[in-house]
Amino acid sequence: MNKDIMTKAVRLGEYSPKSISTPKTVPIYMSSSYAFETVDDLEDVYSGKEEGYVYSRVGNPGQDTLKAVMAGIEDGEDVEVYSSGMAAIAMSIMANVSAGDHIVASNVLYGGSYSLLKEELKRFDVEVSFIDIENDDIAASIKDNTKILYMETISNPLMEVVDIREICNMCHEKGVKVIIDNTFATPSICQPLKHGADIVVYSATKYLCGHSDVMAGIVIGDKETVAKIRYTGSLLGPTMSPFDSWVLTRSLRTLDLRVKKHSENALELAKYFENHEKVEKVYYPGLESSKYHELSKELFNTDHFGGMLSVDLVGGEQAVCDIIEHLESIKFVPSLAGVATSVSFPVRTSHRALTDEELKESNISKGLLRISTGLENISDIIGEFDRALAKL
Ligand SMILES: Cc1ncc(COP(=O)(O)O)c(C=O)c1O
C-alpha cells in the first residue's frame, strides 16, 4: 500500500467489522454503490443467480429491511419505497398508464394528487375524470380506455369513507386497477388490499414515520404490479435514502401504538367539537353521528378511526385564521400525523390549487379547519381548543 496520506485516507477501512456478534438493529448502509471481486460476480447479481446489491437507486439493504417490515404489517406480496408520498403516487400511476389512457379519480383527494392527475398527466395525454365517488355512478364513468381508479380510504380533508369492496369488484369486472391512498388510515386501521385494492400507496411522511422528520412514500401490491412500478421508479429515480429508510423502519416499530393513541384522542376531540356552539360540523368517521360510521366499522380492522378530523367553524374563513392565532402551542402546519397535535387550513395549504368551483364540487368549505390529533394528554388538547374557541 502506498504510504501517501491521501491514498490511505480513501482506501483504508473494512466494510464489515470482524465480530462474532451482530448489531441489534439493522445498520444504515450509507453507500451509493457496491464493489465486486469479479465481473462474473456482478453478472450473477444482475441475472438474479446471486443475491446482492449493485447501486442504491435500485436497491439497498436498509430499504429491503423496511420493505420486509411493511410487507408484513400490510400483508402485501411486495413493496417499493420512495423519497416522498407524491413519488409513490406518481410511480404507481405512471407505471400503469400510457398516452391515450383514461383515469377515474375521486374529487376529494390530497391537493398534490389532485394537481398531478389534473395538470401533469394531461401533458402526457392521459385524461382524468373526477367524480363524486360517494354519489356518482362510478361504472358509468369508466370507459374502454380506463386503466385506473384512484381514491383515498379516508379522504383528505373530509374524512369520507366509501365502500372500497364494491368499487374494487366493479372495477375488476371492467379490467380497471384500483389504487388507494391509505395515508390517513394506515395499515393499523385498514388494509385495502384485503378489500380488493390492487395497489396501496402511502405518504409515509405522515403516520408511518409519525415524527415530522422524514419525507417518504411506499407502494404495496402483488409481485407483478410492484415489479412494473419498481422498473418505472428505477428510471425516474425518486429513491429513498438509506438514512430515511432506517428512520422509517424504526418508526414502524411503534406505528400501531401511536395510531391507537392518535385515534383515541381524535374521538374524544371530535365529541368535544360536536357539542360546541362555534363548530358547525365535525367530520370524523369515529362519531356515531357520522354517516360513515357503520361502513367504517365494517371496513376497518379495529375499533379505531384514525387521528385526523376536520371541523367547519361557524365564523367561516376568518374564524379559521383567528383560531390559528389564538391557539397557544398547537401549531399551524401544512402537514399531519406528527406526535404533537397540529392544525391545517386546507383551502390555503393542501388544497390551495383548487378553484372556488372545484372546492364547491368537492364540498370543501373555506371555514374548514383540519386537525391532526397528537399523542398529548387529551385534556390538554381539549383545553387549548376550548380557550381558543372562546376567543372567537
Ligand atoms: C393523503 C395524502 N397523500 C399523499 C400526500 C403526499 O405525500 P408527500 O408530501 O409525502 O409527498 C399527502 C401529503 O400531505 C397526503 O396528505
mmCIF file of C-alpha atoms and ligand atoms in Angstrom:
data_model
loop_
_atom_site.group_PDB
_atom_site.id
_atom_site.type_symbol
_atom_site.label_atom_id
_atom_site.label_comp_id
_atom_site.label_asym_id
_atom_site.label_seq_id
_atom_site.Cartn_x
_atom_site.Cartn_y
_atom_site.Cartn_z
ATOM 1 C CA MET A 1 0.000 0.000 0.000
ATOM 2 C CA ASN A 2 1.258 3.430 -0.953
ATOM 3 C CA LYS A 3 2.098 5.463 2.142
ATOM 4 C CA ASP A 4 0.617 8.666 0.776
ATOM 5 C CA ILE A 5 -1.942 10.126 3.232
ATOM 6 C CA MET A 6 -4.480 10.787 0.511
ATOM 7 C CA THR A 7 -4.261 7.237 -0.801
ATOM 8 C CA LYS A 8 -4.608 5.766 2.685
ATOM 9 C CA ALA A 9 -7.488 8.062 3.566
ATOM 10 C CA VAL A 10 -9.559 7.000 0.562
ATOM 11 C CA ARG A 11 -8.716 3.281 0.507
ATOM 12 C CA LEU A 12 -8.420 2.049 4.083
ATOM 13 C CA GLY A 13 -11.292 0.837 6.247
ATOM 14 C CA GLU A 14 -13.033 -2.507 6.271
ATOM 15 C CA TYR A 15 -16.619 -2.805 5.076
ATOM 16 C CA SER A 16 -17.529 -5.419 7.640
ATOM 17 C CA PRO A 17 -16.085 -5.373 11.131
ATOM 18 C CA LYS A 18 -14.870 -8.824 12.202
ATOM 19 C CA SER A 19 -17.206 -9.713 15.037
ATOM 20 C CA ILE A 20 -18.839 -12.822 16.442
ATOM 21 C CA SER A 21 -21.854 -10.682 17.364
ATOM 22 C CA THR A 22 -24.314 -8.913 15.082
ATOM 23 C CA PRO A 23 -25.780 -5.423 15.511
ATOM 24 C CA LYS A 24 -29.079 -5.394 17.388
ATOM 25 C CA THR A 25 -30.597 -3.049 14.805
ATOM 26 C CA VAL A 26 -30.007 -3.070 11.071
ATOM 27 C CA PRO A 27 -27.165 -0.639 10.313
ATOM 28 C CA ILE A 28 -27.544 2.293 7.965
ATOM 29 C CA TYR A 29 -25.878 1.269 4.702
ATOM 30 C CA MET A 30 -24.855 4.732 3.603
ATOM 31 C CA SER A 31 -23.388 3.507 0.335
ATOM 32 C CA SER A 32 -24.433 4.632 -3.121
ATOM 33 C CA SER A 33 -22.760 1.678 -4.840
ATOM 34 C CA TYR A 34 -21.253 -1.777 -4.230
ATOM 35 C CA ALA A 35 -17.913 -3.336 -5.143
ATOM 36 C CA PHE A 36 -17.411 -6.763 -6.759
ATOM 37 C CA GLU A 37 -14.405 -9.113 -6.788
ATOM 38 C CA THR A 38 -15.036 -10.218 -10.369
ATOM 39 C CA VAL A 39 -17.119 -9.320 -13.405
ATOM 40 C CA ASP A 40 -18.784 -12.732 -13.095
ATOM 41 C CA ASP A 41 -19.985 -11.834 -9.588
ATOM 42 C CA LEU A 42 -21.617 -8.693 -10.959
ATOM 43 C CA GLU A 43 -23.221 -10.696 -13.792
ATOM 44 C CA ASP A 44 -24.571 -13.192 -11.247
ATOM 45 C CA VAL A 45 -26.273 -10.416 -9.303
ATOM 46 C CA TYR A 46 -27.709 -8.810 -12.448
ATOM 47 C CA SER A 47 -29.055 -12.183 -13.624
ATOM 48 C CA GLY A 48 -30.551 -12.997 -10.220
ATOM 49 C CA LYS A 49 -28.331 -16.063 -9.714
ATOM 50 C CA GLU A 50 -26.832 -14.468 -6.617
ATOM 51 C CA GLU A 51 -28.334 -12.037 -4.145
ATOM 52 C CA GLY A 52 -26.561 -8.734 -3.889
ATOM 53 C CA TYR A 53 -26.693 -5.006 -4.297
ATOM 54 C CA VAL A 54 -25.300 -3.007 -7.187
ATOM 55 C CA TYR A 55 -26.443 0.593 -6.918
ATOM 56 C CA SER A 56 -28.650 2.239 -4.286
ATOM 57 C CA ARG A 57 -31.106 3.770 -6.761
ATOM 58 C CA VAL A 58 -32.300 0.232 -7.438
ATOM 59 C CA GLY A 59 -31.814 -1.357 -4.036
ATOM 60 C CA ASN A 60 -30.186 -1.010 -0.670
ATOM 61 C CA PRO A 61 -30.148 -3.259 2.448
ATOM 62 C CA GLY A 62 -31.909 -0.613 4.547
ATOM 63 C CA GLN A 63 -34.701 -0.320 2.001
ATOM 64 C CA ASP A 64 -35.059 -4.112 1.975
ATOM 65 C CA THR A 65 -35.415 -4.196 5.758
ATOM 66 C CA LEU A 66 -38.105 -1.537 5.566
ATOM 67 C CA LYS A 67 -39.873 -3.396 2.749
ATOM 68 C CA ALA A 68 -39.906 -6.621 4.785
ATOM 69 C CA VAL A 69 -41.493 -4.895 7.782
ATOM 70 C CA MET A 70 -44.013 -3.069 5.605
ATOM 71 C CA ALA A 71 -44.971 -6.164 3.594
ATOM 72 C CA GLY A 72 -45.613 -7.947 6.887
ATOM 73 C CA ILE A 73 -47.757 -5.315 8.539
ATOM 74 C CA GLU A 74 -49.737 -4.589 5.374
ATOM 75 C CA ASP A 75 -49.968 -8.257 4.411
ATOM 76 C CA GLY A 76 -48.878 -7.472 0.861
ATOM 77 C CA GLU A 77 -46.762 -9.516 -1.531
ATOM 78 C CA ASP A 78 -44.281 -6.843 -2.487
ATOM 79 C CA VAL A 79 -43.321 -3.304 -1.529
ATOM 80 C CA GLU A 80 -41.357 -0.422 -3.056
ATOM 81 C CA VAL A 81 -40.207 2.674 -1.212
ATOM 82 C CA TYR A 82 -39.685 6.230 -2.436
ATOM 83 C CA SER A 83 -38.446 9.628 -1.367
ATOM 84 C CA SER A 84 -41.951 11.079 -0.879
ATOM 85 C CA GLY A 85 -45.601 10.170 -0.951
ATOM 86 C CA MET A 86 -46.016 12.044 -4.228
ATOM 87 C CA ALA A 87 -43.222 9.933 -5.733
ATOM 88 C CA ALA A 88 -45.013 6.738 -4.671
ATOM 89 C CA ILE A 89 -48.280 8.022 -6.146
ATOM 90 C CA ALA A 90 -46.672 9.244 -9.378
ATOM 91 C CA MET A 91 -44.737 5.983 -9.917
ATOM 92 C CA SER A 92 -47.855 3.857 -9.288
ATOM 93 C CA ILE A 93 -49.879 5.853 -11.775
ATOM 94 C CA MET A 94 -47.197 6.345 -14.431
ATOM 95 C CA ALA A 95 -46.268 2.669 -14.481
ATOM 96 C CA ASN A 96 -49.874 1.815 -15.302
ATOM 97 C CA VAL A 97 -50.879 4.327 -17.974
ATOM 98 C CA SER A 98 -49.773 5.350 -21.452
ATOM 99 C CA ALA A 99 -50.743 8.221 -23.715
ATOM 100 C CA GLY A 100 -54.396 7.871 -24.716
ATOM 101 C CA ASP A 101 -55.463 6.156 -21.464
ATOM 102 C CA HIS A 102 -58.080 7.356 -19.030
ATOM 103 C CA ILE A 103 -58.229 7.520 -15.216
ATOM 104 C CA VAL A 104 -61.225 7.924 -12.933
ATOM 105 C CA ALA A 105 -60.442 9.694 -9.667
ATOM 106 C CA SER A 106 -62.295 10.859 -6.608
ATOM 107 C CA ASN A 107 -62.727 14.638 -6.479
ATOM 108 C CA VAL A 108 -61.816 14.682 -2.774
ATOM 109 C CA LEU A 109 -58.102 13.936 -2.628
ATOM 110 C CA TYR A 110 -54.917 15.381 -1.226
ATOM 111 C CA GLY A 111 -54.340 18.541 -3.330
ATOM 112 C CA GLY A 112 -50.985 17.367 -4.710
ATOM 113 C CA SER A 113 -52.524 14.145 -6.014
ATOM 114 C CA TYR A 114 -55.383 16.167 -7.487
ATOM 115 C CA SER A 115 -52.989 18.502 -9.312
ATOM 116 C CA LEU A 116 -50.821 15.623 -10.558
ATOM 117 C CA LEU A 117 -53.902 13.986 -12.029
ATOM 118 C CA LYS A 118 -55.420 17.195 -13.349
ATOM 119 C CA GLU A 119 -52.383 19.082 -14.660
ATOM 120 C CA GLU A 120 -49.355 16.876 -15.152
ATOM 121 C CA LEU A 121 -50.969 13.821 -16.674
ATOM 122 C CA LYS A 122 -52.708 15.999 -19.246
ATOM 123 C CA ARG A 123 -49.262 16.826 -20.658
ATOM 124 C CA PHE A 124 -48.763 13.129 -21.332
ATOM 125 C CA ASP A 125 -52.168 12.807 -22.992
ATOM 126 C CA VAL A 126 -53.723 10.899 -20.102
ATOM 127 C CA GLU A 127 -57.296 12.001 -19.483
ATOM 128 C CA VAL A 128 -58.734 12.102 -15.951
ATOM 129 C CA SER A 129 -62.407 12.273 -14.930
ATOM 130 C CA PHE A 130 -63.001 13.482 -11.377
ATOM 131 C CA ILE A 131 -66.145 12.120 -9.795
ATOM 132 C CA ASP A 132 -68.058 12.320 -6.555
ATOM 133 C CA ILE A 133 -67.070 8.817 -5.545
ATOM 134 C CA GLU A 134 -69.827 8.603 -2.970
ATOM 135 C CA ASN A 135 -72.786 9.684 -5.072
ATOM 136 C CA ASP A 136 -71.912 9.408 -8.762
ATOM 137 C CA ASP A 137 -72.411 6.293 -10.870
ATOM 138 C CA ILE A 138 -68.782 5.112 -10.975
ATOM 139 C CA ALA A 139 -69.449 2.368 -13.514
ATOM 140 C CA ALA A 140 -70.844 4.969 -15.924
ATOM 141 C CA SER A 141 -67.612 6.973 -15.735
ATOM 142 C CA ILE A 142 -65.475 4.008 -16.803
ATOM 143 C CA LYS A 143 -64.589 3.957 -20.498
ATOM 144 C CA ASP A 144 -62.933 1.368 -22.731
ATOM 145 C CA ASN A 145 -59.556 3.067 -22.192
ATOM 146 C CA THR A 146 -59.882 3.470 -18.379
ATOM 147 C CA LYS A 147 -56.896 1.901 -16.674
ATOM 148 C CA ILE A 148 -57.029 3.189 -13.098
ATOM 149 C CA LEU A 149 -59.472 4.255 -10.440
ATOM 150 C CA TYR A 150 -57.733 6.432 -7.845
ATOM 151 C CA MET A 151 -59.099 7.224 -4.364
ATOM 152 C CA GLU A 152 -58.271 7.565 -0.666
ATOM 153 C CA THR A 153 -59.509 5.241 2.105
ATOM 154 C CA ILE A 154 -60.287 8.168 4.412
ATOM 155 C CA SER A 155 -60.354 11.222 2.201
ATOM 156 C CA ASN A 156 -58.301 14.343 2.805
ATOM 157 C CA PRO A 157 -59.718 16.651 4.163
ATOM 158 C CA LEU A 158 -63.337 15.485 4.563
ATOM 159 C CA MET A 159 -62.716 12.030 6.103
ATOM 160 C CA GLU A 160 -65.194 10.381 3.763
ATOM 161 C CA VAL A 161 -65.260 6.598 3.704
ATOM 162 C CA VAL A 162 -66.794 4.700 0.792
ATOM 163 C CA ASP A 163 -67.261 1.001 0.208
ATOM 164 C CA ILE A 164 -63.964 0.035 -1.385
ATOM 165 C CA ARG A 165 -65.112 -3.599 -1.649
ATOM 166 C CA GLU A 166 -67.917 -2.693 -4.060
ATOM 167 C CA ILE A 167 -65.737 -0.271 -6.008
ATOM 168 C CA CYS A 168 -62.931 -2.827 -6.425
ATOM 169 C CA ASN A 169 -65.326 -5.572 -7.540
ATOM 170 C CA MET A 170 -66.932 -3.339 -10.129
ATOM 171 C CA CYS A 171 -63.560 -2.043 -11.400
ATOM 172 C CA HIS A 172 -62.125 -5.534 -11.705
ATOM 173 C CA GLU A 173 -65.097 -6.652 -13.789
ATOM 174 C CA LYS A 174 -64.151 -3.865 -16.187
ATOM 175 C CA GLY A 175 -60.416 -4.573 -16.092
ATOM 176 C CA VAL A 176 -59.600 -1.378 -14.161
ATOM 177 C CA LYS A 177 -56.919 -1.306 -11.445
ATOM 178 C CA VAL A 178 -57.740 0.375 -8.158
ATOM 179 C CA ILE A 179 -55.064 2.480 -6.466
ATOM 180 C CA ILE A 180 -55.872 3.514 -2.909
ATOM 181 C CA ASP A 181 -54.019 6.127 -0.882
ATOM 182 C CA ASN A 182 -54.206 4.726 2.655
ATOM 183 C CA THR A 183 -52.208 7.532 4.286
ATOM 184 C CA PHE A 184 -54.873 8.682 6.761
ATOM 185 C CA ALA A 185 -55.896 5.162 7.770
ATOM 186 C CA THR A 186 -52.522 3.323 7.918
ATOM 187 C CA PRO A 187 -52.434 -0.496 7.973
ATOM 188 C CA SER A 188 -53.311 -0.353 11.674
ATOM 189 C CA ILE A 189 -56.816 0.786 10.769
ATOM 190 C CA CYS A 190 -57.482 -0.513 7.276
ATOM 191 C CA GLN A 191 -55.787 -2.827 4.794
ATOM 192 C CA PRO A 192 -57.305 -2.005 1.398
ATOM 193 C CA LEU A 193 -55.570 -4.961 -0.301
ATOM 194 C CA LYS A 194 -57.859 -7.239 1.730
ATOM 195 C CA HIS A 195 -60.851 -5.376 0.322
ATOM 196 C CA GLY A 196 -59.672 -5.829 -3.258
ATOM 197 C CA ALA A 197 -57.353 -2.870 -3.945
ATOM 198 C CA ASP A 198 -54.592 -3.596 -6.470
ATOM 199 C CA ILE A 199 -52.117 -1.008 -5.238
ATOM 200 C CA VAL A 200 -51.913 0.753 -1.899
ATOM 201 C CA VAL A 201 -49.880 3.950 -1.679
ATOM 202 C CA TYR A 202 -48.704 5.944 1.306
ATOM 203 C CA SER A 203 -47.290 9.274 2.128
ATOM 204 C CA ALA A 204 -45.024 7.633 4.711
ATOM 205 C CA THR A 205 -44.077 11.180 5.668
ATOM 206 C CA LYS A 206 -47.240 11.007 7.774
ATOM 207 C CA TYR A 207 -48.214 8.282 10.287
ATOM 208 C CA LEU A 208 -45.802 5.596 9.091
ATOM 209 C CA CYS A 209 -42.948 7.883 10.037
ATOM 210 C CA GLY A 210 -45.018 9.820 12.560
ATOM 211 C CA HIS A 211 -42.447 12.234 13.951
ATOM 212 C CA SER A 212 -42.482 15.014 11.313
ATOM 213 C CA ASP A 213 -38.870 14.412 10.336
ATOM 214 C CA VAL A 214 -38.751 12.327 7.141
ATOM 215 C CA MET A 215 -40.233 12.579 3.643
ATOM 216 C CA ALA A 216 -41.103 9.130 2.300
ATOM 217 C CA GLY A 217 -43.520 7.155 0.153
ATOM 218 C CA ILE A 218 -44.477 3.485 -0.055
ATOM 219 C CA VAL A 219 -46.241 1.314 -2.639
ATOM 220 C CA ILE A 220 -47.642 -2.153 -1.929
ATOM 221 C CA GLY A 221 -49.239 -4.696 -4.231
ATOM 222 C CA ASP A 222 -48.725 -8.075 -5.861
ATOM 223 C CA LYS A 223 -45.315 -9.040 -7.191
ATOM 224 C CA GLU A 224 -46.079 -8.392 -10.842
ATOM 225 C CA THR A 225 -47.658 -4.984 -10.228
ATOM 226 C CA VAL A 226 -44.900 -3.798 -7.926
ATOM 227 C CA ALA A 227 -42.204 -5.055 -10.355
ATOM 228 C CA LYS A 228 -43.675 -2.809 -13.032
ATOM 229 C CA ILE A 229 -43.777 0.189 -10.686
ATOM 230 C CA ARG A 230 -40.252 -0.599 -9.488
ATOM 231 C CA TYR A 231 -38.943 -0.506 -13.052
ATOM 232 C CA THR A 232 -40.555 2.871 -13.755
ATOM 233 C CA GLY A 233 -39.244 4.215 -10.451
ATOM 234 C CA SER A 234 -35.721 2.957 -11.067
ATOM 235 C CA LEU A 235 -35.620 5.052 -14.252
ATOM 236 C CA LEU A 236 -37.375 8.159 -12.963
ATOM 237 C CA GLY A 237 -35.272 7.948 -9.824
ATOM 238 C CA PRO A 238 -37.125 9.105 -6.663
ATOM 239 C CA THR A 239 -35.118 6.767 -4.437
ATOM 240 C CA MET A 240 -35.467 6.663 -0.676
ATOM 241 C CA SER A 241 -32.190 7.446 1.072
ATOM 242 C CA PRO A 242 -30.541 4.804 3.296
ATOM 243 C CA PHE A 243 -30.885 7.113 6.304
ATOM 244 C CA ASP A 244 -34.586 7.727 5.719
ATOM 245 C CA SER A 245 -35.277 4.018 5.310
ATOM 246 C CA TRP A 246 -33.570 3.384 8.648
ATOM 247 C CA VAL A 247 -35.598 6.096 10.436
ATOM 248 C CA LEU A 248 -38.809 4.856 8.865
ATOM 249 C CA THR A 249 -38.143 1.236 9.839
ATOM 250 C CA ARG A 250 -37.632 2.384 13.407
ATOM 251 C CA SER A 251 -40.888 4.370 13.328
ATOM 252 C CA LEU A 252 -42.892 1.401 12.054
ATOM 253 C CA ARG A 253 -41.998 -0.498 15.228
ATOM 254 C CA THR A 254 -44.375 1.803 17.154
ATOM 255 C CA LEU A 255 -46.958 2.539 14.440
ATOM 256 C CA ASP A 256 -49.742 0.505 15.976
ATOM 257 C CA LEU A 257 -49.293 2.023 19.437
ATOM 258 C CA ARG A 258 -49.178 5.528 18.049
ATOM 259 C CA VAL A 259 -52.201 5.125 15.784
ATOM 260 C CA LYS A 260 -54.296 3.748 18.650
ATOM 261 C CA LYS A 261 -53.460 6.733 20.836
ATOM 262 C CA HIS A 262 -53.942 9.242 17.969
ATOM 263 C CA SER A 263 -57.347 7.646 17.335
ATOM 264 C CA GLU A 264 -58.476 7.633 20.976
ATOM 265 C CA ASN A 265 -57.586 11.301 21.280
ATOM 266 C CA ALA A 266 -59.257 12.165 17.961
ATOM 267 C CA LEU A 267 -62.509 10.536 19.047
ATOM 268 C CA GLU A 268 -62.584 12.479 22.321
ATOM 269 C CA LEU A 269 -61.767 15.713 20.495
ATOM 270 C CA ALA A 270 -64.449 15.066 17.863
ATOM 271 C CA LYS A 271 -67.037 14.516 20.620
ATOM 272 C CA TYR A 272 -65.980 17.773 22.242
ATOM 273 C CA PHE A 273 -66.325 19.703 18.944
ATOM 274 C CA GLU A 274 -69.686 18.067 18.251
ATOM 275 C CA ASN A 275 -71.157 19.863 21.246
ATOM 276 C CA HIS A 276 -69.510 23.232 20.668
ATOM 277 C CA GLU A 277 -71.664 26.157 19.534
ATOM 278 C CA LYS A 278 -68.874 27.655 17.411
ATOM 279 C CA VAL A 279 -68.468 24.462 15.428
ATOM 280 C CA GLU A 280 -70.915 23.971 12.608
ATOM 281 C CA LYS A 281 -69.957 20.453 11.526
ATOM 282 C CA VAL A 282 -67.492 17.749 12.572
ATOM 283 C CA TYR A 283 -66.000 15.342 10.035
ATOM 284 C CA TYR A 284 -64.834 12.183 11.812
ATOM 285 C CA PRO A 285 -65.918 8.620 10.943
ATOM 286 C CA GLY A 286 -65.486 7.533 14.566
ATOM 287 C CA LEU A 287 -68.505 9.582 15.661
ATOM 288 C CA GLU A 288 -71.707 7.586 15.863
ATOM 289 C CA SER A 289 -73.447 10.518 14.182
ATOM 290 C CA SER A 290 -71.130 10.246 11.147
ATOM 291 C CA LYS A 291 -72.789 8.812 8.077
ATOM 292 C CA TYR A 292 -69.598 6.822 7.509
ATOM 293 C CA HIS A 293 -69.541 5.236 10.980
ATOM 294 C CA GLU A 294 -71.202 1.879 10.272
ATOM 295 C CA LEU A 295 -69.360 1.339 6.987
ATOM 296 C CA SER A 296 -66.050 2.254 8.638
ATOM 297 C CA LYS A 297 -66.648 -0.379 11.304
ATOM 298 C CA GLU A 298 -67.077 -2.957 8.535
ATOM 299 C CA LEU A 299 -64.004 -1.884 6.589
ATOM 300 C CA PHE A 300 -61.632 -1.086 9.416
ATOM 301 C CA ASN A 301 -59.791 -3.831 11.203
ATOM 302 C CA THR A 302 -60.010 -2.212 14.651
ATOM 303 C CA ASP A 303 -62.493 -0.058 16.513
ATOM 304 C CA HIS A 304 -60.221 2.918 15.926
ATOM 305 C CA PHE A 305 -60.862 5.524 13.249
ATOM 306 C CA GLY A 306 -57.604 7.422 12.887
ATOM 307 C CA GLY A 307 -56.131 10.644 14.195
ATOM 308 C CA MET A 308 -57.444 13.047 11.543
ATOM 309 C CA LEU A 309 -60.615 15.093 11.815
ATOM 310 C CA SER A 310 -61.947 18.320 10.358
ATOM 311 C CA VAL A 311 -64.439 20.899 11.543
ATOM 312 C CA ASP A 312 -66.374 23.668 9.821
ATOM 313 C CA LEU A 313 -66.215 26.722 12.054
ATOM 314 C CA VAL A 314 -69.347 28.864 12.389
ATOM 315 C CA GLY A 315 -67.365 32.017 11.575
ATOM 316 C CA GLY A 316 -66.039 30.605 8.262
ATOM 317 C CA GLU A 317 -62.667 31.544 6.766
ATOM 318 C CA GLN A 318 -61.989 34.409 9.216
ATOM 319 C CA ALA A 319 -62.645 32.128 12.195
ATOM 320 C CA VAL A 320 -60.034 29.669 10.870
ATOM 321 C CA CYS A 321 -57.463 32.477 10.575
ATOM 322 C CA ASP A 322 -58.340 33.680 14.077
ATOM 323 C CA ILE A 323 -58.252 30.297 15.811
ATOM 324 C CA ILE A 324 -54.824 29.599 14.309
ATOM 325 C CA GLU A 325 -53.614 32.754 16.060
ATOM 326 C CA HIS A 326 -55.455 32.014 19.310
ATOM 327 C CA LEU A 327 -54.019 28.515 19.708
ATOM 328 C CA GLU A 328 -51.130 28.631 22.166
ATOM 329 C CA SER A 329 -48.858 25.668 21.495
ATOM 330 C CA ILE A 330 -50.801 23.757 18.839
ATOM 331 C CA LYS A 331 -49.033 24.730 15.643
ATOM 332 C CA PHE A 332 -50.398 25.590 12.215
ATOM 333 C CA VAL A 333 -48.599 23.074 9.997
ATOM 334 C CA PRO A 334 -49.353 22.234 6.362
ATOM 335 C CA SER A 335 -48.818 18.534 7.095
ATOM 336 C CA LEU A 336 -50.086 15.996 9.606
ATOM 337 C CA ALA A 337 -49.522 12.917 11.732
ATOM 338 C CA GLY A 338 -46.737 14.108 13.994
ATOM 339 C CA VAL A 339 -46.622 13.269 17.698
ATOM 340 C CA ALA A 340 -47.898 16.767 18.577
ATOM 341 C CA THR A 341 -51.373 17.996 17.650
ATOM 342 C CA SER A 342 -51.365 20.424 14.728
ATOM 343 C CA VAL A 343 -53.940 22.202 12.612
ATOM 344 C CA SER A 344 -54.137 22.972 8.935
ATOM 345 C CA PHE A 345 -56.276 25.186 6.726
ATOM 346 C CA PRO A 346 -56.946 23.067 3.609
ATOM 347 C CA VAL A 347 -58.078 25.869 1.294
ATOM 348 C CA ARG A 348 -54.838 27.756 1.997
ATOM 349 C CA THR A 349 -52.470 24.757 2.169
ATOM 350 C CA SER A 350 -53.013 21.246 0.800
ATOM 351 C CA HIS A 351 -55.956 22.233 -1.415
ATOM 352 C CA ARG A 352 -54.900 25.730 -2.446
ATOM 353 C CA ALA A 353 -54.645 24.731 -6.110
ATOM 354 C CA LEU A 354 -58.388 24.036 -6.308
ATOM 355 C CA THR A 355 -60.544 26.749 -7.844
ATOM 356 C CA ASP A 356 -63.609 28.029 -5.980
ATOM 357 C CA GLU A 357 -65.745 25.932 -8.279
ATOM 358 C CA GLU A 358 -63.696 22.794 -7.619
ATOM 359 C CA LEU A 359 -63.851 23.408 -3.863
ATOM 360 C CA LYS A 360 -67.615 23.683 -4.134
ATOM 361 C CA GLU A 361 -67.862 20.475 -6.162
ATOM 362 C CA SER A 362 -65.701 18.713 -3.582
ATOM 363 C CA ASN A 363 -67.764 20.178 -0.696
ATOM 364 C CA ILE A 364 -64.625 21.631 0.905
ATOM 365 C CA SER A 365 -65.681 24.793 2.707
ATOM 366 C CA LYS A 366 -63.473 27.809 3.281
ATOM 367 C CA GLY A 367 -64.188 27.582 7.005
ATOM 368 C CA LEU A 368 -62.728 24.095 7.266
ATOM 369 C CA LEU A 369 -60.069 23.533 9.914
ATOM 370 C CA ARG A 370 -58.235 20.183 9.664
ATOM 371 C CA ILE A 371 -56.836 18.746 12.863
ATOM 372 C CA SER A 372 -54.115 16.158 13.241
ATOM 373 C CA THR A 373 -54.572 14.858 16.773
ATOM 374 C CA GLY A 374 -51.328 14.146 18.576
ATOM 375 C CA LEU A 375 -50.312 11.946 21.467
ATOM 376 C CA GLU A 376 -50.625 14.519 24.255
ATOM 377 C CA ASN A 377 -52.901 14.126 27.232
ATOM 378 C CA ILE A 378 -56.387 14.669 25.780
ATOM 379 C CA SER A 379 -57.444 17.182 28.424
ATOM 380 C CA ASP A 380 -54.522 19.396 27.417
ATOM 381 C CA ILE A 381 -55.583 19.234 23.755
ATOM 382 C CA ILE A 382 -59.247 19.974 24.509
ATOM 383 C CA GLY A 383 -58.292 22.708 26.989
ATOM 384 C CA GLU A 384 -56.284 24.539 24.353
ATOM 385 C CA PHE A 385 -59.055 24.366 21.736
ATOM 386 C CA ASP A 386 -61.566 25.449 24.367
ATOM 387 C CA ARG A 387 -59.613 28.596 25.197
ATOM 388 C CA ALA A 388 -59.034 29.387 21.502
ATOM 389 C CA LEU A 389 -62.699 28.872 20.557
ATOM 390 C CA ALA A 390 -63.803 31.067 23.454
ATOM 391 C CA LYS A 391 -61.890 33.963 21.879
ATOM 392 C CA LEU A 392 -63.713 33.711 18.540
HETATM 393 C C1 LIG B 1 -53.327 11.796 1.793
HETATM 394 C C2 LIG B 1 -52.004 12.255 1.259
HETATM 395 N N1 LIG B 1 -51.435 11.575 0.245
HETATM 396 C C3 LIG B 1 -50.245 11.950 -0.285
HETATM 397 C C4 LIG B 1 -49.578 13.063 0.188
HETATM 398 C C5 LIG B 1 -48.267 13.456 -0.442
HETATM 399 O O1 LIG B 1 -47.226 12.953 0.317
HETATM 400 P P1 LIG B 1 -45.778 13.653 0.428
HETATM 401 O O2 LIG B 1 -45.993 15.008 0.975
HETATM 402 O O3 LIG B 1 -45.035 12.710 1.338
HETATM 403 O O4 LIG B 1 -45.198 13.674 -0.951
HETATM 404 C C6 LIG B 1 -50.116 13.792 1.252
HETATM 405 C C7 LIG B 1 -49.408 14.979 1.773
HETATM 406 O O5 LIG B 1 -49.910 15.713 2.580
HETATM 407 C C8 LIG B 1 -51.362 13.379 1.794
HETATM 408 O O6 LIG B 1 -51.954 14.047 2.799
#
